[in-house]
XYZ file of N, CA and C in Angstrom:
729
model
N 8.471 -9.924 -8.346
C 9.733 -8.889 -9.210
C 9.799 -9.024 -10.350
N 9.790 -7.822 -11.202
C 10.108 -7.903 -12.668
C 11.389 -7.908 -12.728
N 12.205 -8.764 -13.974
C 13.380 -8.724 -13.836
C 13.592 -8.895 -15.715
N 14.770 -8.851 -16.092
C 14.993 -9.423 -17.726
C 14.522 -10.713 -17.946
N 14.345 -11.557 -17.613
C 14.317 -12.964 -17.524
C 12.793 -12.950 -16.991
N 11.968 -12.058 -16.882
C 10.747 -12.321 -16.590
C 10.366 -12.430 -15.164
N 9.094 -12.125 -14.511
C 8.823 -12.270 -13.537
C 9.701 -13.645 -12.386
N 9.924 -13.020 -11.229
C 10.702 -14.003 -10.138
C 10.065 -13.671 -8.813
N 10.266 -14.761 -8.149
C 9.568 -14.558 -6.656
C 10.845 -14.291 -5.756
N 10.795 -12.957 -4.918
C 11.698 -12.931 -3.966
C 11.124 -13.359 -2.581
N 11.978 -13.986 -1.783
C 11.314 -14.587 -0.625
C 11.357 -13.021 0.622
N 10.193 -13.258 1.267
C 10.382 -11.793 2.441
C 10.734 -12.765 3.484
N 12.009 -12.568 3.911
C 12.486 -13.064 5.159
C 11.842 -12.573 6.302
N 11.276 -11.660 6.109
C 10.612 -10.945 7.732
C 9.189 -11.357 7.926
N 8.722 -12.260 6.891
C 7.530 -12.867 7.092
C 7.599 -14.389 7.218
N 8.851 -14.998 7.074
C 8.743 -16.394 6.950
C 8.540 -16.919 8.543
N 7.617 -18.166 8.426
C 7.586 -19.015 9.583
C 8.553 -19.817 10.212
N 9.657 -19.894 9.548
C 10.856 -20.554 9.756
C 10.447 -21.987 10.099
N 9.649 -22.840 9.398
C 8.912 -24.371 9.263
C 10.112 -25.029 8.806
N 10.834 -24.599 7.897
C 11.860 -25.382 7.369
C 11.233 -26.291 6.367
N 10.117 -25.626 5.836
C 9.240 -26.249 4.560
C 9.974 -26.400 3.508
N 11.047 -25.209 3.462
C 11.996 -25.033 1.866
C 12.754 -26.074 1.796
N 13.242 -26.994 2.751
C 14.063 -27.759 2.549
C 13.113 -28.834 2.082
N 12.172 -29.246 1.880
C 11.131 -29.969 1.371
C 10.632 -29.832 0.159
N 10.814 -28.428 -0.536
C 10.693 -28.127 -1.764
C 9.328 -26.890 -1.789
N 8.796 -26.868 -0.804
C 7.729 -26.374 -0.674
C 7.632 -24.608 -0.687
N 8.907 -24.559 -1.203
C 9.232 -22.866 -1.152
C 9.951 -22.354 -2.188
N 9.570 -21.035 -2.937
C 10.392 -20.741 -4.175
C 11.689 -20.749 -4.081
N 12.184 -20.713 -2.878
C 13.550 -20.404 -2.932
C 14.182 -21.434 -2.501
N 14.882 -22.365 -3.944
C 15.158 -23.510 -3.730
C 16.800 -23.469 -3.531
N 17.163 -22.344 -2.558
C 18.483 -22.393 -2.645
C 18.984 -21.537 -0.860
N 19.631 -21.959 -0.576
C 20.087 -21.895 1.127
C 21.604 -21.020 0.458
N 21.585 -19.501 1.533
C 22.490 -18.785 1.464
C 23.184 -18.245 2.541
N 24.474 -18.703 2.722
C 24.904 -17.790 4.442
C 25.890 -17.163 3.740
N 25.388 -15.702 4.518
C 26.221 -14.276 4.165
C 26.218 -13.651 5.428
N 27.157 -12.639 5.269
C 27.276 -12.154 6.604
C 26.136 -10.983 6.569
N 25.344 -10.473 7.992
C 24.252 -9.555 7.938
C 24.852 -8.264 8.558
N 25.222 -7.128 7.874
C 25.550 -5.958 7.777
C 24.857 -5.215 8.899
N 25.602 -4.683 9.795
C 25.034 -3.827 10.798
C 24.352 -2.751 10.768
N 23.226 -2.372 10.998
C 22.317 -1.230 10.616
C 23.156 -0.093 11.029
N 22.923 0.947 10.513
C 23.350 2.481 10.952
C 22.359 3.006 11.666
N 22.814 3.437 13.115
C 21.741 4.005 14.143
C 21.099 5.103 13.251
N 19.657 5.508 13.195
C 19.484 6.634 13.080
C 20.035 7.924 13.382
N 19.899 7.771 14.917
C 20.191 8.879 15.757
C 21.736 9.283 14.700
N 22.448 8.479 14.461
C 23.718 9.320 13.925
C 23.978 9.974 12.803
N 22.337 9.689 12.202
C 22.650 10.211 10.849
C 21.843 12.058 11.027
N 21.684 12.334 12.071
C 20.637 13.457 12.346
C 21.839 14.684 12.791
N 21.807 15.834 12.625
C 22.713 16.972 13.167
C 22.577 17.394 14.418
N 20.720 17.393 14.910
C 20.627 18.055 16.292
C 19.214 16.989 16.359
N 18.670 17.430 17.848
C 17.621 16.486 18.198
C 16.310 16.953 17.343
N 15.386 16.020 16.767
C 14.260 16.392 16.444
C 13.590 17.208 17.276
N 13.202 18.280 16.808
C 11.669 18.843 17.358
C 10.503 18.529 17.791
N 9.652 18.468 18.752
C 8.998 17.755 19.013
C 7.746 18.302 18.271
N 6.686 17.530 17.464
C 5.691 17.868 16.740
C 4.387 18.398 17.766
N 3.527 18.930 17.229
C 2.449 19.914 17.511
C 1.854 18.716 17.994
N 1.060 18.799 19.055
C 0.245 17.628 19.852
C -1.108 17.537 18.720
N -1.705 16.320 18.456
C -2.802 16.040 17.707
C -4.311 16.708 17.838
N -4.706 17.255 16.917
C -5.762 18.241 16.932
C -6.861 17.305 18.111
N -7.835 17.618 18.299
C -8.529 16.920 19.330
C -9.701 17.738 19.976
N -10.690 17.757 18.991
C -12.109 18.474 19.517
C -12.762 17.424 20.301
N -13.821 17.639 21.158
C -14.462 16.982 22.152
C -13.529 16.071 22.913
N -14.003 15.064 23.547
C -13.610 13.960 24.667
C -13.167 12.880 23.756
N -13.426 12.556 22.923
C -12.955 11.149 22.003
C -12.144 11.405 20.970
N -10.966 10.691 20.993
C -10.355 10.523 19.797
C -10.150 8.904 19.392
N -10.326 8.662 17.968
C -10.525 7.484 17.574
C -9.776 7.164 16.408
N -9.220 6.124 16.361
C -8.152 5.565 15.474
C -8.164 4.451 14.945
N -8.406 4.217 13.742
C -8.504 2.825 13.050
C -7.252 2.348 12.277
N -6.820 1.079 12.805
C -5.792 0.513 12.509
C -5.978 -0.966 11.623
N -5.639 -0.976 10.346
C -5.784 -1.813 9.677
C -4.592 -2.455 8.722
N -4.433 -3.816 9.068
C -2.926 -4.067 8.554
C -3.493 -5.730 8.270
N -2.129 -6.315 8.478
C -2.164 -7.598 7.939
C -1.681 -8.647 9.285
N -2.144 -9.867 9.383
C -1.926 -10.745 10.419
C -0.342 -11.308 10.795
N 0.129 -10.957 11.876
C 1.450 -11.525 12.449
C 2.676 -10.561 12.071
N 1.863 -8.996 11.516
C 2.873 -7.840 11.261
C 2.700 -6.922 12.389
N 2.110 -7.244 13.728
C 2.063 -6.461 14.731
C 1.178 -5.262 14.796
N -0.193 -5.576 14.209
C -1.338 -4.430 13.999
C -2.142 -4.557 15.569
N -1.961 -5.891 16.349
C -2.192 -5.693 17.860
C -1.350 -5.209 18.746
N -0.410 -5.183 18.325
C 0.797 -5.149 19.061
C 0.989 -3.502 18.833
N 0.545 -2.596 18.119
C 0.854 -1.114 18.217
C -0.676 -0.466 18.818
N -1.858 -1.177 18.488
C -2.930 -0.745 19.259
C -2.607 -0.751 20.826
N -1.926 -2.018 21.090
C -1.656 -2.318 22.943
C -0.746 -0.926 23.137
N 0.076 -0.860 22.522
C 0.993 0.614 22.363
C 0.606 1.696 22.800
N -0.731 2.235 21.788
C -1.347 3.205 22.141
C -1.855 3.391 23.363
N -2.935 2.565 23.857
C -3.726 2.150 24.898
C -2.722 2.307 26.065
N -1.545 1.622 26.515
C -0.964 1.942 27.410
C -0.159 3.531 27.094
N 0.540 3.781 26.441
C 0.708 5.273 26.348
C -0.261 6.197 27.114
N -1.461 6.149 26.344
C -2.608 6.944 26.653
C -2.994 6.996 28.514
N -2.881 5.681 28.761
C -3.034 5.448 30.539
C -1.899 6.108 31.061
N -0.684 6.351 30.526
C 0.492 6.593 31.278
C 0.138 8.021 31.256
N -0.459 8.435 30.253
C -0.154 10.141 30.141
C -2.220 10.601 30.794
N -2.485 9.499 31.732
C -3.777 10.056 32.401
C -4.867 9.867 31.528
N -5.009 9.121 30.146
C -6.475 9.323 29.532
C -6.864 8.215 29.658
N -8.288 8.003 29.423
C -8.996 6.709 29.172
C -8.699 6.198 27.676
N -9.043 4.809 28.228
C -8.842 4.127 26.730
C -9.458 2.920 26.511
N -10.292 2.386 25.484
C -10.799 1.423 25.032
C -10.199 0.506 23.621
N -10.209 -0.406 23.315
C -9.738 -1.142 22.432
C -10.491 -2.223 21.864
N -10.618 -2.506 20.593
C -11.301 -3.649 19.959
C -10.674 -4.262 18.854
N -9.944 -5.658 19.150
C -9.240 -5.986 18.097
C -9.729 -7.321 17.194
N -10.100 -7.004 15.992
C -10.960 -8.099 14.897
C -9.853 -8.795 14.136
N -9.465 -9.657 15.068
C -8.520 -10.324 14.369
C -8.913 -11.939 13.398
N -10.046 -12.301 13.769
C -10.763 -13.445 13.125
C -9.729 -14.572 12.675
N -9.625 -15.065 11.446
C -9.119 -16.384 11.644
C -7.378 -15.679 11.115
N -6.977 -14.388 11.273
C -5.973 -13.971 10.511
C -4.740 -14.276 11.480
N -4.145 -15.607 11.638
C -3.246 -16.144 12.301
C -1.820 -15.332 11.432
N -2.095 -15.242 10.090
C -1.078 -15.056 9.598
C -1.375 -14.665 8.067
N -1.538 -13.601 7.758
C -1.592 -13.253 6.057
C -2.957 -12.574 6.317
N -3.559 -12.693 6.841
C -5.602 -12.363 7.089
C -5.010 -10.895 7.433
N -6.444 -10.168 7.235
C -6.714 -8.771 7.535
C -7.131 -8.784 9.194
N -6.284 -7.660 9.559
C -6.698 -7.352 11.226
C -6.823 -6.039 11.157
N -8.107 -5.894 11.665
C -8.319 -4.318 12.339
C -8.569 -4.100 13.709
N -7.906 -2.710 14.009
C -7.936 -2.789 15.450
C -8.462 -1.135 15.612
N -9.542 -1.254 16.581
C -10.338 0.214 16.799
C -9.833 0.456 18.077
N -9.311 1.916 18.398
C -8.716 2.516 19.455
C -9.019 3.631 19.835
N -9.965 3.806 20.881
C -10.407 5.306 21.060
C -9.841 5.606 22.778
N -9.696 6.919 22.388
C -9.162 7.624 23.891
C -10.170 8.785 24.288
N -9.905 9.135 25.589
C -10.783 9.976 25.806
C -10.501 10.628 27.035
N -10.414 11.821 27.008
C -10.301 12.865 28.350
C -11.311 12.350 29.716
N -12.267 11.548 29.273
C -13.364 11.514 30.402
C -13.632 9.791 30.241
N -14.065 9.055 31.347
C -14.356 7.963 31.393
C -15.250 7.292 30.180
N -14.926 6.586 29.867
C -15.597 5.697 28.513
C -16.738 4.428 29.140
N -17.702 4.679 28.067
C -18.700 3.792 27.857
C -19.263 3.224 26.672
N -20.246 2.301 26.731
C -20.437 1.648 25.251
C -19.109 0.903 24.752
N -19.438 0.909 23.210
C -18.550 -0.132 22.283
C -17.181 0.450 22.075
N -15.960 0.127 22.064
C -15.108 0.738 21.190
C -14.997 0.800 19.565
N -15.942 0.032 19.156
C -16.048 -0.099 17.881
C -16.125 1.651 17.253
N -15.239 1.688 16.394
C -15.616 2.732 15.479
C -16.587 3.070 14.582
N -17.738 3.599 14.665
C -19.029 3.962 14.229
C -18.701 4.697 12.412
N -19.669 4.661 11.733
C -19.143 4.956 10.158
C -18.857 6.672 10.031
N -17.778 6.845 9.812
C -17.361 8.156 9.483
C -16.697 8.951 10.752
N -16.239 8.198 11.701
C -16.036 8.756 13.041
C -14.437 8.678 13.101
N -13.738 8.164 12.281
C -12.270 8.053 12.671
C -11.370 9.367 12.565
N -10.944 9.691 13.520
C -10.085 10.956 13.419
C -8.766 10.331 12.753
N -8.168 9.401 12.857
C -6.912 8.781 11.964
C -7.003 7.703 11.607
N -6.495 7.544 10.614
C -6.332 5.958 9.807
C -4.763 5.563 9.637
N -4.370 4.692 10.221
C -3.350 4.053 10.162
C -3.280 2.634 9.163
N -3.020 3.110 7.796
C -3.299 1.932 6.869
C -1.800 1.076 7.087
N -1.424 0.126 7.883
C -0.441 -0.275 7.501
C -0.390 -1.451 6.496
N -1.587 -1.856 6.023
C -1.785 -2.435 4.375
C -2.694 -1.659 3.821
N -2.768 -0.791 2.779
C -3.595 -0.211 1.929
C -4.487 -0.748 1.166
N -4.357 -2.263 1.186
C -5.238 -3.232 0.256
C -6.256 -3.072 1.660
N -6.132 -4.042 2.306
C -7.148 -4.220 3.454
C -7.775 -2.918 4.012
N -7.185 -1.949 4.021
C -7.722 -0.576 4.538
C -8.734 0.110 3.399
N -8.536 -0.509 1.898
C -9.682 0.230 1.255
C -10.755 -0.635 0.889
N -10.517 -1.551 1.621
C -12.430 -2.407 1.080
C -13.573 -1.633 1.682
N -14.116 -2.163 1.656
C -15.951 -1.291 1.734
C -16.071 -1.215 3.424
N -15.696 -2.091 4.198
C -15.811 -2.247 5.202
C -15.286 -0.983 6.222
N -13.766 -1.215 5.821
C -12.788 -0.308 6.608
C -13.277 1.218 6.034
N -13.810 1.506 4.771
C -13.832 2.856 4.225
C -15.119 3.227 5.294
N -15.963 2.438 5.480
C -17.028 2.940 6.120
C -16.630 4.042 7.449
N -15.577 3.479 8.082
C -15.241 4.258 9.340
C -14.674 5.520 8.767
N -14.324 5.892 7.598
C -13.425 7.607 7.335
C -14.837 8.469 6.551
N -14.137 9.602 7.119
C -14.841 10.769 6.685
C -13.977 11.961 5.897
N -14.284 12.376 4.641
C -13.525 13.068 4.016
C -13.165 14.466 4.461
N -14.047 15.044 5.666
C -13.764 16.094 6.094
C -13.105 15.937 7.640
N -12.930 14.830 8.048
C -12.430 14.415 9.599
C -11.094 13.500 9.320
N -11.327 12.550 8.740
C -10.042 11.233 9.073
C -8.667 11.802 8.275
N -7.637 11.746 9.069
C -6.297 11.881 8.404
C -5.808 10.628 8.253
N -5.122 10.559 7.195
C -4.601 9.208 7.127
C -3.151 8.675 7.023
N -2.529 7.890 7.409
C -1.174 7.600 6.787
C -1.154 6.356 6.292
N -0.374 5.872 5.248
C -0.644 4.587 4.535
C 0.725 4.184 4.114
N 0.984 2.621 4.591
C 2.146 1.926 4.138
C 2.326 1.895 2.566
N 3.100 2.809 2.438
C 3.298 2.798 0.538
C 4.030 1.121 0.324
N 3.189 0.188 0.300
C 3.936 -1.320 -0.270
C 2.628 -1.833 -0.316
N 2.564 -2.759 -1.444
C 1.818 -3.736 -1.697
C 2.119 -4.854 -1.594
N 1.183 -5.821 -0.924
C 1.860 -7.362 -0.378
C 0.783 -8.008 -1.277
N 1.258 -8.949 -2.593
C 0.364 -9.427 -3.370
C -0.001 -10.968 -2.007
N -1.184 -10.780 -2.890
C -2.482 -11.974 -2.296
C -1.975 -13.560 -2.975
N -2.556 -14.250 -2.612
C -2.618 -15.432 -3.198
C -2.505 -15.924 -4.521
N -3.923 -15.076 -4.881
C -4.457 -14.788 -6.393
C -3.154 -13.930 -7.337
N -2.914 -13.107 -6.444
C -1.533 -12.624 -7.680
C -0.403 -13.609 -7.460
N 0.174 -13.914 -6.575
C 1.186 -14.748 -6.930
C 0.895 -15.989 -7.578
N -0.326 -16.506 -7.891
C -0.223 -17.768 -8.928
C -0.932 -17.167 -10.397
N -1.131 -15.783 -10.727
C -1.568 -15.399 -12.125
C -0.305 -15.013 -12.652
N 0.034 -15.628 -13.873
C 1.160 -15.240 -14.484
C 0.831 -13.783 -15.096
N 2.227 -13.090 -15.241
C 2.027 -11.605 -15.958
C 1.107 -10.562 -15.100
N 0.936 -11.014 -13.592
C 0.539 -9.772 -12.820
C 1.396 -8.981 -12.291
N 0.719 -7.621 -12.604
C 1.472 -6.380 -12.411
C 0.906 -5.929 -11.084
N 1.628 -5.394 -10.044
C 1.100 -4.765 -8.823
C 0.473 -3.484 -9.593
N -0.517 -2.821 -8.759
C -1.117 -1.758 -9.030
C 0.064 -0.723 -8.336
N 0.268 0.569 -8.892
C 1.011 1.736 -8.497
C 0.405 2.436 -7.179
N 1.620 3.283 -6.468
C 0.892 3.689 -5.245
C 0.035 4.589 -4.947
N -0.226 5.592 -6.378
C -1.589 6.277 -6.413
C -2.791 5.389 -6.750
N -2.689 4.634 -7.577
C -3.395 3.462 -7.558
C -4.219 2.967 -6.567
N -3.178 2.290 -5.869
C -3.524 1.632 -4.480
C -4.161 2.351 -3.159
N -3.624 3.867 -3.474
C -4.357 4.474 -2.055
C -5.337 5.449 -2.704
N -5.490 5.752 -4.002
C -6.946 6.501 -4.702
C -7.965 6.394 -4.013
N -8.341 5.123 -3.194
C -9.636 5.241 -2.514
C -9.727 5.829 -1.134
N -8.643 5.574 -0.327
C -8.353 6.478 0.666
C -7.873 7.623 0.753
N -7.702 8.067 -0.660
C -7.396 9.389 -0.580
C -8.845 10.272 -1.016
N -9.514 9.452 -1.471
C -10.945 10.282 -1.554
C -11.676 10.319 -0.579
N -11.487 9.484 0.655
C -12.429 9.081 1.763
C -11.864 10.153 2.990
N -10.698 10.444 2.882
C -10.058 11.202 3.990
C -9.419 12.345 3.683
N -9.584 13.200 4.658
C -8.831 14.839 4.713
C -7.422 15.164 4.076
N -6.793 14.163 4.587
C -5.241 14.239 3.976
C -5.056 12.718 3.996
N -3.552 12.746 3.566
C -3.134 11.532 3.286
C -1.693 11.452 2.846
N -0.925 10.328 3.236
C 0.422 10.539 3.580
C 0.980 9.197 3.361
N 1.926 9.037 2.352
C 2.434 7.561 2.154
C 3.766 7.595 2.570
N 4.364 6.422 3.114
C 5.354 6.200 3.601
C 5.690 5.024 3.597
N 7.061 4.801 2.803
C 7.936 3.657 2.803
C 8.339 3.050 3.714
N 7.492 2.543 4.827
C 7.979 2.116 6.159
C 8.735 1.056 5.966
N 8.701 -0.056 5.228
C 9.257 -1.204 5.283
C 10.801 -1.007 4.889
N 10.845 -0.235 3.754
C 12.099 0.218 3.320
C 13.067 0.868 4.644
N 12.010 2.073 5.292
C 13.024 2.321 6.483
C 13.520 1.965 7.419
N 12.110 0.628 7.800
C 12.463 0.218 9.095
C 14.007 -0.749 8.308
N 13.944 -1.337 7.536
C 15.235 -2.311 7.309
C 16.336 -1.241 7.265
N 16.435 -0.043 6.855
C 17.673 0.571 6.750
C 18.056 1.051 8.262
N 16.862 1.463 8.967
C 17.161 2.007 10.597
C 17.357 0.730 11.282
N 16.889 -0.016 11.234
C 16.655 -1.373 12.348
C 17.240 -2.572 11.754
N 17.204 -2.889 10.255
C 17.837 -4.112 10.081
C 16.927 -5.181 9.756
N 15.104 -4.618 10.282
C 14.486 -5.573 9.883
C 12.856 -4.863 9.793
N 12.232 -5.676 8.359
C 10.914 -5.210 8.131
C 10.125 -5.531 9.006
N 10.338 -6.279 10.155
C 9.096 -6.571 11.135
C 8.815 -5.216 11.791
N 9.658 -4.061 12.111
C 9.525 -2.856 12.448
C 8.706 -1.852 11.831
N 8.319 -2.204 10.475
C 7.613 -1.415 9.872
C 6.237 -0.676 10.436
N 5.530 -1.474 10.962
C 4.409 -0.601 11.757
C 4.750 0.282 12.829
N 5.717 -0.134 13.545
C 5.957 0.655 14.771
C 6.661 1.940 14.183
N 7.424 1.926 13.085
C 8.113 3.150 12.513
C 6.977 4.014 12.077
N 5.957 3.339 11.297
C 4.864 4.135 10.798
C 3.951 4.552 11.765
N 3.880 4.433 13.133
C 3.484 4.818 14.397
C 4.299 5.882 14.917
N 5.952 5.975 14.737
C 6.249 6.900 15.274
C 6.290 8.235 13.916
N 5.768 8.092 12.712
C 5.868 8.765 11.609
C 4.629 9.369 12.272
N 3.587 9.160 12.441
C 2.149 9.570 12.703
C 2.202 10.108 13.695
N 3.081 9.831 14.599
C 3.277 10.932 16.144
C 4.195 12.150 15.596
N 5.019 11.959 14.978
C 6.018 13.164 14.296
C 5.048 14.028 13.765
N 4.177 13.752 13.182
C 3.097 14.391 11.854
C 1.708 14.838 13.063
N 2.143 14.589 14.183
C 0.596 15.202 15.280
C -0.516 14.262 14.938
N -0.389 13.375 14.373
C -1.441 12.369 14.332
C -2.048 11.567 15.734
N -1.022 11.431 16.503
C -1.389 10.575 17.970
C -1.437 11.394 19.101
N -2.228 11.350 19.820
C -2.427 12.282 20.890
C -1.875 11.973 21.937
N -0.693 11.377 22.297
C 0.057 10.973 23.260
C 1.558 11.671 23.549
N 1.959 11.504 24.723
C 3.493 12.339 24.694
C 4.550 11.154 24.154
N 5.536 11.968 23.875
C 6.761 10.963 23.389
C 7.188 10.111 24.610
N 7.283 10.676 25.915
C 7.648 9.685 27.046
C 6.947 8.987 27.006
N 5.598 8.895 27.005
C 4.569 7.815 27.382
C 4.511 6.827 26.406
N 4.935 7.395 25.321
C 4.822 5.980 23.946
C 6.102 5.513 24.019
N 7.054 6.105 24.563
C 8.746 5.381 24.837
C 8.412 4.361 25.759
N 7.617 4.944 26.912
C 7.662 3.900 28.078
C 6.743 2.650 27.942
N 5.917 2.907 26.852
C 4.966 1.858 26.589
C 5.918 0.871 25.946
N 6.867 1.215 24.823
C 7.452 0.412 23.679
C 8.210 -0.388 24.870
N 8.991 0.194 25.819
C 10.096 -0.373 26.920
C 9.414 -1.770 27.411
N 8.175 -1.375 28.228
C 7.191 -2.135 28.663
C 6.869 -3.218 27.916
N 6.501 -3.155 26.762
C 6.158 -4.157 26.016
C 7.291 -4.884 25.418
N 8.335 -4.826 25.739
C 9.675 -5.634 25.545
C 9.649 -5.123 23.982
């Protein structure tokens, strides 16, 4: 974080593993603070009327393919599971593939989710240029060469988390300045039919009091934009069933 006294480190509480290593001096925050936590204001109280249902997602053919790219431990696989469960509640067929690798925490995670009106066969892995929707929970990971292969400028619509998460190299580089939002989403804008940026983490903290809900909030935004071909009732049911 840039300050008048130079670059400082702010702790992201939602990503903390809570192992208390900070007490041994292994954390940049050499300070403990006990403070009351303000109750979040429920979003529903800020609206004057029920939100209208969005148009259903455009869907040509039998298959609808979504690629989800994010950071390990933020709930990428959880969002994939919610989509599959909601699709099943709507009477659709679904297959998915979660590529987590060694991304227990902080690494890149990619989920492939394929929905269909007819029984599915073969692999759920999204082939080059076949993604109908990209949910970029991490714009940096979604912009690498492997992830970009699934996109098509005439087909893919993208929703991007407007947030740059510093890498290890960034944190240890004095004078590092994060890229701007337009710079960060540039490769995705060039590779997609449409792109919207959403400050999901800020909205999640304001509405729910925790940044960890950012990916779920981004999913809700995608649904409101008609990018997710499942019903609201089924999606809410899937959320409840998954706790």
